[in-house]
Amino acid sequence: MTVQPILLVRNLAKRYGGVVALDDMNLAVEAGTIHAVVGENGAGKSTLMKVLAGVVRPDAGVVELDGKIVSFSGTNAAREHGIGMVYQELSLFPERSVLANLFVNREPVRRGLVSLTEMEARSSDLLRQLGLDVDVRAPVSRLSIGERQLVELARVMLERPRLLILDEPNSALNSRETERLFGVLRRLRAGGITMLYVSHRLEEVFSICDRITITRNGRDVRTDDTSTLTIPAVIEGMIGRQREDLFPPPLPQTSDTQSQLTVSNLSGGRLDSASFTARSGEIVGLAGLEGSGVSELLDMLFGMRKSRGGEVRFPDGQGLPRSATDAARRRVCLVPSDRRRDGLMLDKSILFNLSNVAVGARRGSPLYSARTALERARRQIDALRIKGAPSAPANSLSGGNQQKIVIGKWLEIGPQVFLLDDPTRGVDVGAKREIYSLIRRMSAGGGIVLFSSTELPELIGLCDRILVVYQGRLIGEATGSQMSEHTVLHMMNTGELLAGPQQTPSPHGTAA
């Protein structure tokens, strides 16, 4: 017997001028499930969700809820039909209390006054179910990012939606906070809430979702149970090609410069006595579990953390940078793993973000040239295909375009050493492909590239060799046929080298 879907979308279409956002989009969502919608930037995911949330009116097509055709004149109409949406960008008021944020524009009133007691009574059970044990009369600014995300979720849940739309709900969360959120979503599903889940993180989609709809070029191309799909199959559906095609081949060297970065017995933070050499023209991968010491290594090489021992020799003949500014002046760059916190000034323009490294690293005259800054912005916008005008704020862009700005601002100083800490985190497959091509060009231009990633396939697909760090120790490296997920995962999780001809330990726990 066919199950009647709670939500049915048929032949949805939407254009913005000459740009086709949705083109015959279809979607069927069963009640009590978590249904993922995945695709590259521009595939139509965001426009589809905005139509369902009442933010955007479609040009054609039909939306049905429980078998009845509905049309939303705005977000209030969508909420009245039981649709709630949690956006990627938090919309909380940081200086107001948790309670005030939970009841924005719908505060309960007694005798003409807002009743905090009534707010607490209405929200206490839900907050307990979400595992949010905080002082509800304290400002939201005192909460962690993970707690704020749960407040955002609670605000929508207080309206008792039947269909909950989650747009990248864990984009700013760490792994522990993500697991906490997923536990909440599983309990909501068990309670009968239906969810639409939009994310770029395919591993997490597979861990939390029941069904997946793959979109491309404004259309749905495939919908299946998660159990019948694989990540490579989803990627192929998203981009129209196989996963291996994501990784561009090595490029011919365009520089005769031969230089190297030498690290000898470097210690700091969790890292203990790491030694290796990285040379121009190669991409050296760094693999390790969270807390292994990889982040400390990159921070020390960039001058953001002091070492407690060891020696480092950069291509300019000097040792560790004294600060991030010193690193930039010596043509050493760091692309951080958290672009929103460490890589961008989100409320500033693309122009401002693309200029701040070049201006900050400059010696001599502090004079700022608006003309030069505009030329700089246009150069990187064109070269990296950033979708936005120089004056557009960074927070108006997709994750992939934001990451291009983070990289582009460093390209303006002509780096010689590239420290890349999970540079494709939180971006879609298409943007990843472009970033991989950029990394290839960094290497081919004579740069020394250290590339850390939480995704083993991209380390294996892009790097010439992979250094593995386990509990602060650099235990060895994988090269050639050794660079398999099985081998690297074993090293990352056990600190042991696989026996046999595939793996040869480096002497004294170093890699050279």
Short mmCIF file of C-alpha atoms in Angstrom, two decimals:
data_model
loop_
_atom_site.label_atom_id
_atom_site.label_comp_id
_atom_site.label_asym_id
_atom_site.label_seq_id
_atom_site.Cartn_x
_atom_site.Cartn_y
_atom_site.Cartn_z
CA MET A 1 0.00 0.00 0.00
CA THR A 2 1.35 3.42 -0.97
CA VAL A 3 1.87 5.79 1.94
CA GLN A 4 0.40 9.26 1.46
CA PRO A 5 3.27 11.75 1.88
CA ILE A 6 2.82 14.60 4.33
CA LEU A 7 4.47 16.92 1.77
CA LEU A 8 4.30 16.66 -2.00
CA VAL A 9 5.99 19.11 -4.38
CA ARG A 10 5.15 18.81 -8.08
CA ASN A 11 6.77 20.59 -11.03
CA LEU A 12 7.95 23.60 -9.01
CA ALA A 13 9.60 26.39 -11.03
CA LYS A 14 11.20 29.71 -10.07
CA ARG A 15 13.22 32.23 -12.05
CA TYR A 16 15.10 35.32 -10.91
CA GLY A 17 15.35 37.33 -14.11
CA GLY A 18 17.30 35.13 -16.48
CA VAL A 19 18.52 32.79 -13.75
CA VAL A 20 16.63 29.51 -13.36
CA ALA A 21 16.58 28.54 -9.67
CA LEU A 22 13.97 25.78 -9.87
CA ASP A 23 13.03 23.88 -13.01
CA ASP A 24 10.43 21.11 -12.65
CA MET A 25 11.44 20.29 -9.05
CA ASN A 26 9.61 17.39 -7.38
CA LEU A 27 9.72 16.12 -3.81
CA ALA A 28 7.73 13.65 -1.70
CA VAL A 29 8.32 13.50 2.06
CA GLU A 30 6.84 10.76 4.26
CA ALA A 31 5.54 11.59 7.72
CA GLY A 32 7.82 10.89 10.69
CA THR A 33 11.03 10.77 8.66
CA ILE A 34 14.17 12.88 8.31
CA HIS A 35 14.46 13.57 4.59
CA ALA A 36 17.69 15.07 3.23
CA VAL A 37 17.90 17.40 0.23
CA VAL A 38 21.44 17.61 -1.14
CA GLY A 39 23.09 19.28 -4.11
CA GLU A 40 25.71 21.78 -5.17
CA ASN A 41 25.32 25.51 -4.64
CA GLY A 42 22.86 26.66 -7.27
CA ALA A 43 21.12 23.27 -7.43
CA GLY A 44 17.91 24.76 -6.07
CA LYS A 45 17.93 23.56 -2.44
CA SER A 46 17.70 26.97 -0.81
CA THR A 47 15.01 28.26 -3.18
CA LEU A 48 12.95 25.12 -2.60
CA MET A 49 13.15 25.55 1.17
CA LYS A 50 12.23 29.24 0.91
CA VAL A 51 9.17 28.35 -1.12
CA LEU A 52 8.09 25.82 1.51
CA ALA A 53 8.72 28.36 4.33
CA GLY A 54 6.69 31.06 2.58
CA VAL A 55 9.66 33.34 1.90
CA VAL A 56 9.44 32.97 -1.90
CA ARG A 57 6.44 32.56 -4.22
CA PRO A 58 7.02 30.03 -7.03
CA ASP A 59 6.32 30.85 -10.68
CA ALA A 60 4.72 27.47 -11.36
CA GLY A 61 4.04 24.14 -9.72
CA VAL A 62 2.09 22.80 -6.78
CA VAL A 63 2.75 22.23 -3.09
CA GLU A 64 0.50 19.79 -1.22
CA LEU A 65 0.24 19.19 2.54
CA ASP A 66 -1.66 16.06 3.58
CA GLY A 67 -3.06 15.81 0.06
CA LYS A 68 -4.37 19.38 -0.07
CA ILE A 69 -2.92 22.07 -2.33
CA VAL A 70 -1.56 25.02 -0.35
CA SER A 71 -0.16 28.42 -1.30
CA PHE A 72 1.73 30.64 1.14
CA SER A 73 1.51 34.41 0.98
CA GLY A 74 4.32 34.72 3.53
CA THR A 75 6.13 33.06 6.42
CA ASN A 76 3.18 33.51 8.78
CA ALA A 77 0.96 31.57 6.40
CA ALA A 78 3.51 28.73 6.25
CA ARG A 79 3.70 28.63 10.05
CA GLU A 80 -0.09 28.50 10.28
CA HIS A 81 0.07 25.35 8.14
CA GLY A 82 2.57 23.82 10.54
CA ILE A 83 5.84 24.49 8.71
CA GLY A 84 8.79 25.81 10.73
CA MET A 85 12.29 26.56 9.52
CA VAL A 86 15.62 26.78 11.34
CA TYR A 87 18.01 28.81 9.19
CA GLN A 88 21.77 28.33 8.89
CA GLU A 89 22.38 31.87 10.10
CA LEU A 90 21.33 32.25 13.73
CA SER A 91 18.77 35.04 14.16
CA LEU A 92 18.95 35.43 17.92
CA PHE A 93 19.26 38.67 19.88
CA PRO A 94 22.50 38.07 21.85
CA GLU A 95 21.91 40.66 24.58
CA ARG A 96 18.36 39.52 25.30
CA SER A 97 17.53 36.56 27.55
CA VAL A 98 16.89 33.02 26.38
CA LEU A 99 13.21 33.47 27.24
CA ALA A 100 12.97 36.71 25.27
CA ASN A 101 14.43 34.95 22.24
CA LEU A 102 12.05 32.02 22.56
CA PHE A 103 8.96 34.25 22.51
CA VAL A 104 9.85 37.05 20.09
CA ASN A 105 6.67 38.96 19.13
CA ARG A 106 4.46 36.45 20.94
CA GLU A 107 5.22 37.12 24.59
CA PRO A 108 2.49 35.98 27.01
CA VAL A 109 0.98 38.91 28.91
CA ARG A 110 -0.69 39.05 32.33
CA ARG A 111 -2.34 42.23 33.57
CA GLY A 112 -0.70 44.18 30.78
CA LEU A 113 2.83 42.97 31.57
CA VAL A 114 5.02 40.34 29.91
CA SER A 115 4.98 37.23 32.11
CA LEU A 116 8.37 35.58 32.51
CA THR A 117 6.77 32.95 34.73
CA GLU A 118 4.38 31.97 31.93
CA MET A 119 7.31 31.83 29.46
CA GLU A 120 9.20 29.47 31.75
CA ALA A 121 6.13 27.26 32.21
CA ARG A 122 5.52 27.00 28.46
CA SER A 123 9.15 26.25 27.54
CA SER A 124 10.49 24.16 30.43
CA ASP A 125 9.35 20.75 29.13
CA LEU A 126 10.68 21.41 25.63
CA LEU A 127 14.05 22.68 26.87
CA ARG A 128 14.37 19.58 29.02
CA GLN A 129 13.60 17.36 26.02
CA LEU A 130 16.27 19.20 24.00
CA GLY A 131 18.81 18.75 26.81
CA LEU A 132 19.24 22.51 27.13
CA ASP A 133 20.05 23.11 30.80
CA VAL A 134 20.81 26.85 30.96
CA ASP A 135 19.74 29.93 32.88
CA VAL A 136 16.77 31.02 30.75
CA ARG A 137 16.84 34.55 32.17
CA ALA A 138 20.49 35.07 31.22
CA PRO A 139 21.56 36.68 27.91
CA VAL A 140 21.99 34.38 24.93
CA SER A 141 25.51 35.80 24.49
CA ARG A 142 26.64 33.69 27.45
CA LEU A 143 25.75 30.44 25.68
CA SER A 144 27.98 28.29 23.49
CA ILE A 145 27.31 28.09 19.75
CA GLY A 146 25.77 24.65 20.24
CA GLU A 147 23.43 25.93 22.95
CA ARG A 148 22.41 28.88 20.79
CA GLN A 149 21.56 26.49 17.96
CA LEU A 150 19.29 24.58 20.34
CA VAL A 151 17.64 27.85 21.41
CA GLU A 152 16.96 28.58 17.73
CA LEU A 153 15.48 25.11 17.35
CA ALA A 154 13.39 25.48 20.54
CA ARG A 155 11.96 28.79 19.30
CA VAL A 156 10.61 27.07 16.20
CA MET A 157 9.48 23.97 18.11
CA LEU A 158 7.36 26.07 20.49
CA GLU A 159 5.11 26.75 17.51
CA ARG A 160 4.49 22.95 17.29
CA PRO A 161 5.35 22.46 13.60
CA ARG A 162 4.42 19.27 11.79
CA LEU A 163 7.18 19.81 9.24
CA LEU A 164 10.52 21.18 10.40
CA ILE A 165 13.03 22.49 7.84
CA LEU A 166 16.67 22.47 8.95
CA ASP A 167 19.12 24.40 6.75
CA GLU A 168 22.71 23.42 7.64
CA PRO A 169 21.77 23.24 11.33
CA ASN A 170 25.22 22.17 12.49
CA SER A 171 27.44 24.28 10.22
CA ALA A 172 28.95 26.09 13.22
CA LEU A 173 29.02 23.11 15.60
CA ASN A 174 31.92 20.88 16.61
CA SER A 175 31.63 17.09 16.58
CA ARG A 176 30.41 16.85 20.20
CA GLU A 177 27.75 19.53 19.67
CA THR A 178 26.70 17.86 16.42
CA GLU A 179 26.16 14.52 18.14
CA ARG A 180 24.08 16.28 20.78
CA LEU A 181 21.95 17.92 18.08
CA PHE A 182 21.51 14.61 16.25
CA GLY A 183 20.32 12.99 19.46
CA VAL A 184 17.66 15.72 19.71
CA LEU A 185 16.60 15.22 16.08
CA ARG A 186 16.24 11.47 16.58
CA ARG A 187 13.99 12.06 19.58
CA LEU A 188 11.90 14.53 17.58
CA ARG A 189 11.53 11.97 14.79
CA ALA A 190 10.47 9.34 17.33
CA GLY A 191 7.85 11.85 18.53
CA GLY A 192 6.35 12.08 15.05
CA ILE A 193 8.00 15.29 13.75
CA THR A 194 8.81 15.24 10.04
CA MET A 195 12.03 16.98 9.02
CA LEU A 196 13.63 18.26 5.83
CA TYR A 197 17.40 18.34 6.31
CA VAL A 198 19.73 20.38 4.07
CA SER A 199 23.47 19.81 4.45
CA HIS A 200 26.76 19.63 2.57
CA ARG A 201 28.17 17.07 5.01
CA LEU A 202 27.28 13.81 3.33
CA GLU A 203 28.69 11.57 6.07
CA GLU A 204 26.30 13.20 8.53
CA VAL A 205 23.39 13.00 6.08
CA PHE A 206 23.89 9.25 5.96
CA SER A 207 24.04 8.99 9.75
CA ILE A 208 20.83 10.92 10.51
CA CYS A 209 18.51 10.77 7.47
CA ASP A 210 16.01 8.13 6.27
CA ARG A 211 15.73 9.25 2.65
CA ILE A 212 17.75 11.48 0.33
CA THR A 213 16.70 13.62 -2.61
CA ILE A 214 19.56 14.64 -4.90
CA THR A 215 19.18 17.90 -6.82
CA ARG A 216 21.08 19.33 -9.77
CA ASN A 217 20.45 22.43 -11.91
CA GLY A 218 17.11 23.18 -10.27
CA ARG A 219 15.74 19.64 -10.68
CA ASP A 220 15.46 16.53 -8.58
CA VAL A 221 17.55 13.76 -10.15
CA ARG A 222 17.07 10.91 -7.67
CA THR A 223 15.28 10.05 -4.42
CA ASP A 224 16.01 6.86 -2.49
CA ASP A 225 16.23 5.37 0.97
CA THR A 226 19.58 6.15 2.59
CA SER A 227 20.19 2.42 3.04
CA THR A 228 20.20 1.90 -0.74
CA LEU A 229 22.60 4.76 -1.52
CA THR A 230 26.33 5.36 -1.10
CA ILE A 231 28.27 8.61 -0.77
CA PRO A 232 29.96 8.11 -4.19
CA ALA A 233 26.53 7.54 -5.78
CA VAL A 234 25.17 10.73 -4.20
CA ILE A 235 28.18 12.75 -5.36
CA GLU A 236 27.80 11.38 -8.89
CA GLY A 237 24.16 12.45 -8.85
CA MET A 238 25.03 15.92 -7.57
CA ILE A 239 27.75 16.70 -10.08
CA GLY A 240 26.95 14.34 -12.94
CA ARG A 241 30.29 12.57 -12.69
CA GLN A 242 32.11 10.10 -10.45
CA ARG A 243 33.79 11.03 -7.19
CA GLU A 244 37.28 10.43 -8.56
CA ASP A 245 36.69 13.21 -11.11
CA LEU A 246 36.55 15.72 -8.24
CA PHE A 247 40.33 15.69 -7.97
CA PRO A 248 42.18 17.42 -10.80
CA PRO A 249 45.45 15.80 -11.90
CA PRO A 250 48.80 17.37 -10.93
CA LEU A 251 49.78 20.37 -13.05
CA PRO A 252 53.16 21.00 -14.73
CA GLN A 253 55.47 23.02 -12.52
CA THR A 254 55.46 26.68 -13.53
CA SER A 255 58.30 27.72 -11.21
CA ASP A 256 61.94 26.71 -11.10
CA THR A 257 62.14 27.71 -7.44
CA GLN A 258 63.30 24.87 -5.19
CA SER A 259 62.66 25.50 -1.52
CA GLN A 260 61.73 23.54 1.56
CA LEU A 261 60.29 23.78 5.05
CA THR A 262 62.20 21.76 7.64
CA VAL A 263 60.71 20.87 11.02
CA SER A 264 62.93 19.22 13.65
CA ASN A 265 61.61 17.90 16.98
CA LEU A 266 58.92 20.57 17.19
CA SER A 267 56.80 20.48 20.35
CA GLY A 268 53.93 22.63 21.57
CA GLY A 269 50.45 22.01 22.94
CA ARG A 270 49.64 18.35 22.30
CA LEU A 271 52.36 18.02 19.67
CA ASP A 272 55.54 16.27 20.79
CA SER A 273 58.84 16.16 18.85
CA ALA A 274 57.52 16.23 15.27
CA SER A 275 60.07 16.14 12.45
CA PHE A 276 59.49 16.29 8.70
CA THR A 277 60.44 18.14 5.53
CA ALA A 278 58.02 19.61 2.99
CA ARG A 279 59.26 20.76 -0.40
CA SER A 280 58.03 23.15 -3.05
CA GLY A 281 55.87 21.59 -5.72
CA GLU A 282 54.29 18.92 -3.50
CA ILE A 283 51.11 18.70 -1.45
CA VAL A 284 51.77 17.15 1.95
CA GLY A 285 48.72 15.87 3.81
CA LEU A 286 48.26 15.98 7.58
CA ALA A 287 45.91 13.36 9.03
CA GLY A 288 44.88 12.93 12.65
CA LEU A 289 41.83 12.67 14.86
CA GLU A 290 40.49 15.80 16.55
CA GLY A 291 42.91 16.72 19.34
CA SER A 292 45.81 14.77 17.83
CA GLY A 293 48.06 17.83 17.52
CA VAL A 294 47.60 18.74 13.84
CA SER A 295 45.99 22.09 14.65
CA GLU A 296 48.78 22.96 17.10
CA LEU A 297 51.35 22.21 14.39
CA LEU A 298 49.72 24.60 11.92
CA ASP A 299 49.22 27.28 14.59
CA MET A 300 52.91 27.18 15.54
CA LEU A 301 54.02 27.36 11.92
CA PHE A 302 51.84 30.45 11.51
CA GLY A 303 53.05 32.18 14.66
CA MET A 304 49.76 31.85 16.55
CA ARG A 305 51.13 29.48 19.21
CA LYS A 306 54.49 29.39 20.93
CA SER A 307 56.54 26.22 20.72
CA ARG A 308 58.21 24.70 23.75
CA GLY A 309 61.03 23.08 21.84
CA GLY A 310 62.48 22.11 18.48
CA GLU A 311 63.63 23.99 15.39
CA VAL A 312 61.93 25.08 12.18
CA ARG A 313 63.55 26.48 9.06
CA PHE A 314 61.39 28.28 6.49
CA PRO A 315 62.39 28.95 2.85
CA ASP A 316 63.56 32.45 3.81
CA GLY A 317 66.12 30.90 6.18
CA GLN A 318 64.33 32.08 9.32
CA GLY A 319 62.65 30.15 12.14
CA LEU A 320 59.10 30.25 13.43
CA PRO A 321 57.16 33.50 12.87
CA ARG A 322 56.78 35.71 15.94
CA SER A 323 53.13 36.46 15.10
CA ALA A 324 50.51 36.07 12.39
CA THR A 325 51.51 39.46 10.97
CA ASP A 326 55.15 38.36 10.86
CA ALA A 327 54.05 35.17 9.06
CA ALA A 328 52.11 37.16 6.45
CA ARG A 329 55.07 39.47 5.85
CA ARG A 330 57.21 36.38 5.27
CA ARG A 331 54.67 35.03 2.74
CA VAL A 332 53.28 32.32 4.98
CA CYS A 333 49.48 31.96 4.93
CA LEU A 334 46.93 30.03 6.97
CA VAL A 335 43.45 29.13 5.75
CA PRO A 336 41.66 28.25 9.03
CA SER A 337 39.15 25.46 9.53
CA ASP A 338 36.50 27.85 10.91
CA ARG A 339 36.21 30.56 8.27
CA ARG A 340 33.27 32.25 9.98
CA ARG A 341 35.13 32.80 13.24
CA ASP A 342 38.77 33.06 12.14
CA GLY A 343 38.82 33.71 8.41
CA LEU A 344 36.29 36.43 7.67
CA MET A 345 34.69 39.59 8.97
CA LEU A 346 31.19 38.55 7.98
CA ASP A 347 29.56 41.96 8.30
CA LYS A 348 32.23 43.56 6.10
CA SER A 349 32.25 43.69 2.30
CA ILE A 350 34.00 41.31 -0.07
CA LEU A 351 36.33 44.20 -0.94
CA PHE A 352 37.24 44.79 2.70
CA ASN A 353 37.90 41.09 3.37
CA LEU A 354 40.01 40.65 0.25
CA SER A 355 42.17 43.63 1.22
CA ASN A 356 42.82 43.14 4.93
CA VAL A 357 45.79 40.75 4.66
CA ALA A 358 47.63 42.75 2.02
CA VAL A 359 47.09 45.98 3.98
CA GLY A 360 47.94 44.43 7.35
CA ALA A 361 51.11 42.79 6.09
CA ARG A 362 52.38 45.94 4.38
CA ARG A 363 55.42 47.67 5.80
CA GLY A 364 55.93 51.39 5.57
CA SER A 365 53.20 53.88 4.70
CA PRO A 366 49.85 53.15 6.38
CA LEU A 367 47.96 55.03 3.65
CA TYR A 368 45.03 53.11 2.21
CA SER A 369 44.20 53.34 -1.49
CA ALA A 370 40.53 52.71 -2.29
CA ARG A 371 41.42 52.34 -5.97
CA THR A 372 44.03 49.67 -5.26
CA ALA A 373 41.65 47.85 -2.94
CA LEU A 374 38.95 47.78 -5.62
CA GLU A 375 41.43 46.49 -8.21
CA ARG A 376 42.49 43.80 -5.75
CA ALA A 377 38.89 42.75 -5.10
CA ARG A 378 37.97 42.63 -8.78
CA ARG A 379 41.10 40.61 -9.56
CA GLN A 380 40.24 37.88 -7.04
CA ILE A 381 36.50 37.94 -7.80
CA ASP A 382 37.30 37.27 -11.47
CA ALA A 383 40.11 34.77 -10.85
CA LEU A 384 38.22 32.71 -8.27
CA ARG A 385 34.76 33.21 -9.78
CA ILE A 386 33.34 34.62 -6.57
CA LYS A 387 29.62 35.24 -7.00
CA GLY A 388 29.18 38.69 -5.55
CA ALA A 389 29.93 42.36 -6.14
CA PRO A 390 32.86 43.97 -4.26
CA SER A 391 30.42 45.88 -2.05
CA ALA A 392 28.37 42.82 -1.04
CA PRO A 393 28.75 41.72 2.61
CA ALA A 394 30.56 38.40 3.13
CA ASN A 395 27.63 36.98 5.09
CA SER A 396 25.40 37.25 2.01
CA LEU A 397 27.44 34.61 0.15
CA SER A 398 27.34 30.82 0.12
CA GLY A 399 29.88 28.85 2.12
CA GLY A 400 31.89 28.05 -1.00
CA ASN A 401 32.15 31.69 -2.04
CA GLN A 402 33.06 32.72 1.50
CA GLN A 403 35.90 30.19 1.46
CA LYS A 404 37.14 31.56 -1.86
CA ILE A 405 37.42 34.99 -0.20
CA VAL A 406 39.47 33.49 2.64
CA ILE A 407 41.85 31.98 0.09
CA GLY A 408 41.81 34.99 -2.24
CA LYS A 409 42.88 37.47 0.42
CA TRP A 410 46.05 35.41 0.96
CA LEU A 411 46.80 35.08 -2.75
CA GLU A 412 47.26 38.86 -2.82
CA ILE A 413 50.56 38.55 -0.91
CA GLY A 414 51.97 35.79 -3.15
CA PRO A 415 52.46 33.13 -0.43
CA GLN A 416 55.37 30.72 -0.53
CA VAL A 417 54.09 28.46 2.27
CA PHE A 418 50.40 27.46 2.33
CA LEU A 419 48.98 26.09 5.59
CA LEU A 420 45.51 24.75 4.76
CA ASP A 421 43.44 23.58 7.74
CA ASP A 422 40.38 21.71 6.43
CA PRO A 423 39.88 24.29 3.65
CA THR A 424 36.79 22.61 2.15
CA ARG A 425 34.83 22.21 5.40
CA GLY A 426 31.16 23.12 5.01
CA VAL A 427 31.22 23.81 1.26
CA ASP A 428 29.36 21.97 -1.47
CA VAL A 429 30.90 19.51 -3.91
CA GLY A 430 31.19 22.00 -6.76
CA ALA A 431 33.05 24.52 -4.59
CA LYS A 432 35.31 21.74 -3.34
CA ARG A 433 36.29 20.92 -6.90
CA GLU A 434 37.26 24.55 -7.51
CA ILE A 435 39.28 24.69 -4.28
CA TYR A 436 41.11 21.48 -5.22
CA SER A 437 42.10 23.13 -8.51
CA LEU A 438 43.37 26.16 -6.58
CA ILE A 439 45.50 23.91 -4.37
CA ARG A 440 46.97 22.24 -7.44
CA ARG A 441 47.93 25.68 -8.78
CA MET A 442 49.50 26.63 -5.42
CA SER A 443 51.75 23.59 -5.67
CA ALA A 444 52.53 23.95 -9.39
CA GLY A 445 53.55 27.57 -8.79
CA GLY A 446 56.35 26.47 -6.48
CA GLY A 447 54.45 26.74 -3.20
CA ILE A 448 54.95 24.48 -0.20
CA VAL A 449 51.52 23.13 0.71
CA LEU A 450 50.58 21.51 4.03
CA PHE A 451 47.00 20.28 3.76
CA SER A 452 44.99 19.07 6.77
CA SER A 453 41.55 17.57 6.26
CA THR A 454 38.91 15.63 8.18
CA GLU A 455 37.95 13.89 4.92
CA LEU A 456 40.28 11.04 4.04
CA PRO A 457 39.15 10.76 0.39
CA GLU A 458 40.36 14.28 -0.36
CA LEU A 459 43.69 13.70 1.38
CA ILE A 460 44.19 10.56 -0.70
CA GLY A 461 42.90 12.15 -3.90
CA LEU A 462 45.00 15.31 -3.69
CA CYS A 463 48.18 14.73 -1.68
CA ASP A 464 51.57 13.38 -2.73
CA ARG A 465 52.06 11.87 0.73
CA ILE A 466 50.23 11.92 4.06
CA LEU A 467 51.83 12.49 7.48
CA VAL A 468 49.84 10.85 10.28
CA VAL A 469 49.69 12.32 13.79
CA TYR A 470 48.48 10.19 16.72
CA GLN A 471 48.11 11.60 20.23
CA GLY A 472 50.68 14.32 19.60
CA ARG A 473 53.23 12.09 17.87
CA LEU A 474 54.05 12.08 14.17
CA ILE A 475 54.14 8.31 13.76
CA GLY A 476 54.92 8.03 10.05
CA GLU A 477 53.77 8.74 6.54
CA ALA A 478 51.80 7.02 3.80
CA THR A 479 52.85 7.31 0.17
CA GLY A 480 51.90 5.69 -3.12
CA SER A 481 49.97 2.45 -2.63
CA GLN A 482 50.09 3.00 1.15
CA MET A 483 47.66 5.93 0.76
CA SER A 484 44.46 3.93 1.24
CA GLU A 485 41.64 4.77 3.63
CA HIS A 486 42.22 1.50 5.45
CA THR A 487 45.91 2.18 6.07
CA VAL A 488 45.53 5.82 7.08
CA LEU A 489 42.50 5.15 9.30
CA HIS A 490 44.37 2.38 11.08
CA MET A 491 47.31 4.67 11.76
CA MET A 492 45.07 7.55 12.92
CA ASN A 493 43.09 5.40 15.35
CA THR A 494 45.76 3.10 16.75
CA GLY A 495 49.09 4.89 16.31
CA GLU A 496 50.37 1.67 14.77
CA LEU A 497 51.86 1.04 11.36
CA LEU A 498 50.32 -1.82 9.39
CA ALA A 499 52.67 -4.77 9.17
CA GLY A 500 53.87 -5.94 5.78
CA PRO A 501 55.37 -4.38 2.66
CA GLN A 502 52.71 -1.68 2.38
CA GLN A 503 54.03 0.40 5.25
CA THR A 504 57.58 1.19 6.32
CA PRO A 505 58.00 2.98 9.64
CA SER A 506 59.97 6.20 9.54
CA PRO A 507 63.00 6.15 11.86
CA HIS A 508 62.48 7.55 15.36
CA GLY A 509 58.84 8.34 14.63
CA THR A 510 59.70 11.06 12.09
CA ALA A 511 58.89 11.55 8.44
CA ALA A 512 61.32 13.11 6.03
#
